[in-house]
Amino acid sequence: MLWLVFTTGACNLRCTYCGGSFEPHVVPWRVTYDINKLRHLVENDKDATVIFYGGEPLLNPGFIMRVMDNVKARRFGIQTNGTLVNLLPRDYWSRMDVVLLSIDGREDVTDANRGRGVYRTVVNAFNYLRNTGVGRIIARMTVTELTDIYKDVTQLLSIGFDYVHWQLNVIWTDRWDVKTWADNNYLPGIRKLVDLFLKKAEEGRVLGIVPILGVLSAYLFKPYEGPPCGAGYRAVAVSTDGRVLACPIAVRERWAILGNVNNGFKLMNIRLPERCMKCELRPYCGGRCLYALMEGERYWGKDDIEVVDYITRETIKSILTIAPRIKELTNKGVIRNHELMYDPVLDSTEVIP
Ligand code: SF4
Ligand code: SF4
């Protein structure tokens, strides 16, 4: 199971789509529970992946070190903005199985969203981490109307990131004309990425483009039972106040509270809406995002939620066009099955942007 462990509600950046720190009464800026309670819960899970989360998790490096020294987990990782990597000693980095660095693609796009100089800082962090013995390094993009998905993803792969994943800046942001942008820019870019993925696969190389891998993996091996992130049924978030939540974004929502580190918690039975239950793409999508299913209409209204769903469908359909050929390539041994097997819960990615 995936454990997203908040180390703080504070963040040192103020990105355009996020707004920075949580208010301390929502997610305290320091951990207020006994770490032994967390240890007890995590060590009952033989397949625990612990990912440090925030705010910016590296604002509380002492807690990260205490957890890594005292809690046994199968995998450790972190989702960080990459600006404070020097706050954690090198030998802790070498024990991280996965590091997700937030970067939005090309320098001008990243800096416009995240602040001047952030791109360079994150690339320097990437180069430093590469030499520490960290397992896989994933670029985690937020996709906005500034994004050219083909150019930005290929740019990050050319830097040497093992995987690139992204999320669309939709629903928890002000509404924008996402449909026009998707038709003119994003969806044609997705088709180009899918073509590139196939071209490289024909040459025997599997590109680490998470949304493509995640959908192909569901096609080839195991369909998703619910949202691929695992929210509430294969993944939980532990807030700094000890609440165990179904999703790390749902820090204010009562439905998301599964329990508490002190008293234990209960996983959810994921029930998808009828629209998803009838959808032919459900095995590859799993309903996309629990939070959006629960709260999406409140933020963006029914019509704009339909637009997001249209983008999801078109993205998945694009990827599925190459699925039969990819299967043939695995049968012929051009690419290997294990290179296509992707479990998002091991990396704390969501698969469907
Ligand atoms: S594509 Fe849309 S309707 Fe279909 S499963 Fe995903 S979220 Fe549900
Ligand atoms: S994809 Fe949705 S449900 Fe899953 S972790 Fe992200 S916000 Fe939460």
XYZ file of C-alpha atoms and ligand atoms in Angstrom:
369
model
C 0.000 0.000 0.000
C 1.035 3.603 -0.538
C 1.499 5.895 2.481
C 1.738 9.583 1.605
C 3.194 11.017 4.787
C 2.900 14.785 5.231
C 5.946 16.264 6.941
C 4.541 19.809 7.003
C 1.744 21.942 5.581
C 4.215 24.712 4.704
C 5.793 25.367 1.310
C 8.628 27.705 0.319
C 7.196 28.396 -3.173
C 3.958 29.950 -4.366
C 3.226 28.416 -7.741
C 0.551 30.042 -9.899
C -1.807 27.053 -9.758
C -1.384 26.214 -6.084
C -0.924 29.252 -3.862
C 1.614 27.755 -1.450
C 1.274 26.610 2.149
C -1.820 25.125 3.792
C -3.241 27.138 6.679
C -1.711 25.612 9.841
C -5.149 24.820 11.293
C -5.870 22.632 8.230
C -2.468 20.905 7.883
C -0.155 21.841 10.795
C 3.356 22.895 9.806
C 4.884 20.438 12.283
C 4.017 16.804 12.969
C 1.871 16.638 16.094
C 1.473 12.855 16.554
C 3.769 10.209 18.026
C 5.924 8.668 15.277
C 5.588 5.233 16.941
C 1.892 5.241 16.031
C 2.842 5.648 12.387
C 5.509 2.956 12.713
C 2.969 0.519 14.097
C 0.561 1.077 11.186
C 3.174 1.069 8.407
C 4.963 -2.010 9.705
C 1.709 -3.966 9.594
C 1.794 -3.468 5.832
C 4.328 -5.813 4.226
C 4.224 -3.849 0.951
C 4.459 -0.342 2.368
C 5.729 2.442 0.137
C 6.250 5.593 2.206
C 6.367 8.827 0.204
C 7.135 12.092 2.021
C 4.687 14.794 1.057
C 3.735 18.370 1.964
C 3.646 21.396 1.638
C 7.300 21.038 0.782
C 8.446 17.938 2.683
C 12.093 19.035 2.840
C 11.109 21.907 5.151
C 11.023 19.215 7.843
C 14.113 17.067 7.144
C 14.394 15.967 10.791
C 11.069 14.129 10.578
C 12.080 12.455 7.298
C 15.280 11.188 8.924
C 13.426 9.945 12.007
C 10.929 8.021 9.889
C 13.633 6.525 7.667
C 15.636 5.510 10.741
C 12.749 4.066 12.736
C 10.041 2.817 10.386
C 10.557 -0.251 8.199
C 9.015 0.150 4.749
C 9.601 -1.683 1.491
C 10.114 1.579 -0.403
C 10.815 5.178 0.491
C 10.322 8.190 -1.725
C 9.504 11.868 -1.774
C 7.498 14.377 -3.803
C 9.486 17.616 -3.671
C 9.789 20.915 -5.507
C 13.530 20.242 -5.696
C 14.704 23.580 -4.288
C 15.913 22.316 -0.884
C 17.613 18.996 -1.622
C 20.720 20.015 0.359
C 18.679 19.930 3.594
C 18.663 16.115 3.616
C 22.015 14.324 4.083
C 23.304 12.372 1.109
C 23.020 8.931 2.726
C 19.268 9.433 3.165
C 18.956 10.284 -0.528
C 20.819 7.095 -1.393
C 18.110 5.129 0.447
C 15.256 6.721 -1.524
C 13.748 4.366 -4.101
C 11.907 7.116 -5.934
C 12.115 10.903 -6.070
C 9.452 12.974 -7.805
C 10.731 16.430 -8.746
C 8.202 19.096 -9.690
C 9.174 20.707 -12.983
C 6.810 21.772 -15.737
C 8.952 21.179 -18.848
C 10.926 23.880 -20.675
C 12.630 26.618 -18.682
C 10.263 29.455 -19.622
C 7.175 27.359 -18.833
C 8.524 26.128 -15.483
C 9.671 29.571 -14.385
C 6.412 31.254 -15.431
C 4.469 28.795 -13.248
C 6.845 28.207 -10.352
C 9.033 31.318 -10.097
C 12.179 32.722 -11.728
C 15.208 30.443 -11.568
C 13.245 27.382 -10.428
C 13.964 25.401 -13.619
C 17.760 25.756 -13.204
C 17.550 24.890 -9.509
C 15.560 21.728 -10.216
C 17.877 20.616 -13.031
C 20.840 21.106 -10.660
C 18.982 19.062 -8.032
C 18.374 16.338 -10.623
C 22.105 16.208 -11.480
C 23.039 16.072 -7.796
C 20.513 13.339 -6.996
C 21.579 11.252 -9.983
C 24.953 10.849 -8.293
C 23.632 9.947 -4.853
C 22.344 6.499 -5.753
C 18.637 7.438 -5.658
C 16.462 4.828 -7.428
C 14.231 6.333 -10.103
C 13.773 10.057 -10.636
C 10.419 11.173 -11.990
C 9.607 14.597 -13.419
C 6.211 15.663 -12.143
C 4.652 18.320 -14.340
C 1.624 20.487 -13.887
C 0.158 21.087 -17.328
C -1.279 24.554 -17.962
C -2.232 26.514 -21.064
C 1.471 27.405 -21.423
C 2.344 23.736 -21.917
C 3.210 22.169 -25.242
C 2.937 18.586 -24.050
C 5.144 17.124 -26.786
C 7.919 19.676 -26.390
C 7.804 19.719 -22.598
C 7.778 15.943 -22.096
C 10.550 15.315 -24.637
C 12.608 18.104 -23.059
C 12.401 16.411 -19.638
C 13.246 12.993 -21.093
C 16.286 14.549 -22.811
C 17.560 15.798 -19.434
C 17.625 12.163 -18.304
C 14.537 11.793 -16.090
C 13.637 8.093 -15.874
C 9.920 8.853 -16.029
C 7.760 11.869 -16.779
C 4.283 12.243 -15.347
C 1.836 15.138 -15.462
C -1.451 16.381 -14.135
C -3.787 18.839 -15.833
C -4.389 22.132 -14.096
C -8.131 21.620 -13.953
C -10.913 21.584 -11.344
C -9.074 23.080 -8.310
C -8.115 26.182 -10.261
C -10.046 29.049 -11.868
C -11.939 27.893 -14.936
C -10.195 28.403 -18.257
C -10.914 27.452 -21.871
C -9.462 23.983 -21.575
C -11.500 22.597 -24.504
C -10.051 24.939 -27.154
C -6.548 24.424 -25.798
C -6.984 20.636 -25.722
C -8.297 20.459 -29.298
C -5.670 22.789 -30.753
C -2.648 21.925 -28.695
C -2.802 19.213 -26.036
C -4.538 16.309 -27.786
C -2.497 16.647 -31.014
C 0.598 16.698 -28.744
C -0.568 13.506 -27.014
C -0.923 11.805 -30.394
C 2.643 12.835 -31.269
C 3.907 11.429 -27.953
C 2.050 8.166 -28.597
C 3.650 7.939 -32.063
C 7.061 8.595 -30.534
C 6.462 5.929 -27.881
C 5.623 3.366 -30.594
C 8.594 4.369 -32.783
C 10.987 3.848 -29.863
C 9.268 0.576 -28.887
C 9.805 -0.727 -32.441
C 13.520 -0.040 -31.819
C 13.369 -1.969 -28.537
C 13.205 0.978 -26.130
C 10.385 1.742 -23.684
C 10.048 5.452 -22.926
C 9.161 6.372 -19.363
C 6.034 8.353 -20.168
C 3.822 7.446 -17.206
C 0.322 8.063 -18.638
C 1.162 5.926 -21.698
C 2.823 3.183 -19.651
C 0.019 3.154 -17.097
C -2.714 2.714 -19.709
C -0.741 0.075 -21.636
C -0.038 -1.767 -18.415
C -3.773 -1.896 -17.656
C -4.401 -3.191 -21.196
C -1.681 -5.846 -21.081
C -1.767 -7.013 -17.459
C -4.325 -5.777 -14.958
C -7.217 -3.305 -15.281
C -7.715 -0.625 -12.609
C -10.375 -1.293 -9.997
C -10.658 2.376 -9.100
C -8.666 5.570 -9.605
C -5.106 4.471 -10.496
C -3.605 6.595 -7.685
C -5.200 4.096 -5.296
C -6.912 6.840 -3.232
C -8.681 5.302 -0.269
C -8.339 1.677 -1.308
C -4.619 1.157 -2.054
C -3.275 4.489 -0.824
C -3.732 6.726 2.198
C -2.348 10.106 3.214
C -1.299 10.786 6.797
C -1.688 14.437 7.714
C 0.673 16.102 10.195
C -2.158 16.065 12.753
C -2.442 12.267 12.486
C -5.604 12.053 10.400
C -5.530 9.223 7.852
C -7.090 10.502 4.627
C -8.194 8.840 1.399
C -6.500 11.489 -0.751
C -3.798 14.060 0.073
C -5.746 16.847 -1.643
C -8.852 16.207 0.469
C -7.510 17.758 3.679
C -10.753 19.658 4.390
C -13.347 17.053 3.359
C -15.070 14.855 5.922
C -15.734 11.997 3.484
C -11.964 11.568 3.078
C -11.222 10.881 6.757
C -10.576 7.151 7.129
C -9.326 7.278 10.699
C -6.383 8.428 12.763
C -2.872 7.148 13.514
C -3.865 6.738 17.160
C -6.999 4.633 16.639
C -6.427 3.016 13.250
C -8.383 3.446 10.039
C -10.544 1.627 7.531
C -9.986 1.586 3.781
C -12.853 2.580 1.487
C -14.936 0.469 -0.840
C -14.576 2.506 -3.996
C -17.952 2.969 -5.675
C -17.690 4.665 -9.046
C -20.597 6.681 -10.461
C -22.870 5.051 -13.007
C -21.241 7.014 -15.826
C -17.908 5.291 -15.088
C -19.506 1.888 -14.475
C -20.984 1.992 -17.984
C -17.849 3.387 -19.597
C -15.888 1.139 -21.949
C -12.651 2.871 -20.915
C -13.028 2.143 -17.199
C -10.421 -0.700 -17.153
C -7.758 1.833 -18.251
C -9.041 4.852 -16.362
C -10.558 3.572 -13.133
C -12.661 6.727 -12.836
C -9.515 8.923 -13.051
C -9.620 10.799 -9.718
C -11.632 10.170 -6.562
C -11.400 13.799 -5.488
C -12.735 15.027 -8.832
C -15.553 12.473 -8.694
C -16.544 13.692 -5.225
C -15.933 17.436 -5.545
C -15.437 18.232 -9.244
C -18.912 19.563 -10.003
C -18.771 21.876 -6.990
C -15.660 23.538 -8.442
C -16.172 23.504 -12.197
C -19.829 22.603 -12.790
C -21.242 19.756 -14.850
C -20.398 21.087 -18.316
C -16.732 21.734 -17.632
C -16.396 18.379 -15.894
C -17.665 16.860 -19.165
C -14.855 18.673 -20.966
C -12.257 17.165 -18.615
C -13.820 13.767 -19.228
C -13.659 14.333 -22.990
C -9.908 15.007 -22.670
C -9.487 11.859 -20.551
C -11.315 9.736 -23.098
C -9.418 11.126 -26.080
C -6.092 10.629 -24.295
C -6.853 6.999 -23.434
C -8.202 6.271 -26.922
C -5.005 7.669 -28.469
C -2.876 5.397 -26.309
C -5.032 2.347 -27.040
C -4.454 2.753 -30.790
C -0.934 1.378 -30.301
C -1.799 -1.244 -27.678
C -2.233 -4.222 -30.091
C 1.087 -3.439 -31.797
C 2.829 -3.082 -28.428
C 1.464 -6.497 -27.490
C 2.920 -7.949 -30.703
C 6.275 -6.375 -29.898
C 6.296 -8.038 -26.488
C 5.299 -11.389 -28.024
C 8.205 -11.104 -30.444
C 10.580 -10.170 -27.649
C 11.414 -6.737 -29.109
C 10.449 -5.221 -25.760
C 10.071 -7.068 -22.495
C 6.908 -7.460 -20.445
C 8.463 -6.214 -17.232
C 9.415 -2.919 -18.896
C 5.735 -2.270 -19.590
C 4.431 -3.332 -16.207
C 3.673 -0.173 -14.284
C 2.097 0.061 -10.841
C 1.394 3.728 -10.043
C 1.021 3.022 -6.325
C 4.746 2.177 -6.121
C 5.636 5.653 -7.405
C 2.718 7.803 -6.192
C 1.711 8.760 -9.707
C -1.892 8.961 -10.932
C -1.515 7.621 -14.519
C -4.480 9.554 -15.945
C -3.504 13.248 -16.219
S -13.247 8.013 -19.004
Fe -14.614 9.240 -17.703
S -16.494 8.072 -17.568
Fe -14.912 6.680 -18.290
S -14.147 5.684 -16.422
Fe -12.851 7.472 -16.853
S -13.719 9.125 -15.651
Fe -15.280 7.518 -15.783
S -5.714 11.575 -8.496
Fe -7.378 12.534 -7.351
S -7.984 11.053 -5.797
Fe -5.964 10.458 -6.555
S -4.513 11.413 -5.142
Fe -4.785 12.836 -6.861
S -6.419 14.212 -6.206
Fe -6.503 12.438 -4.843
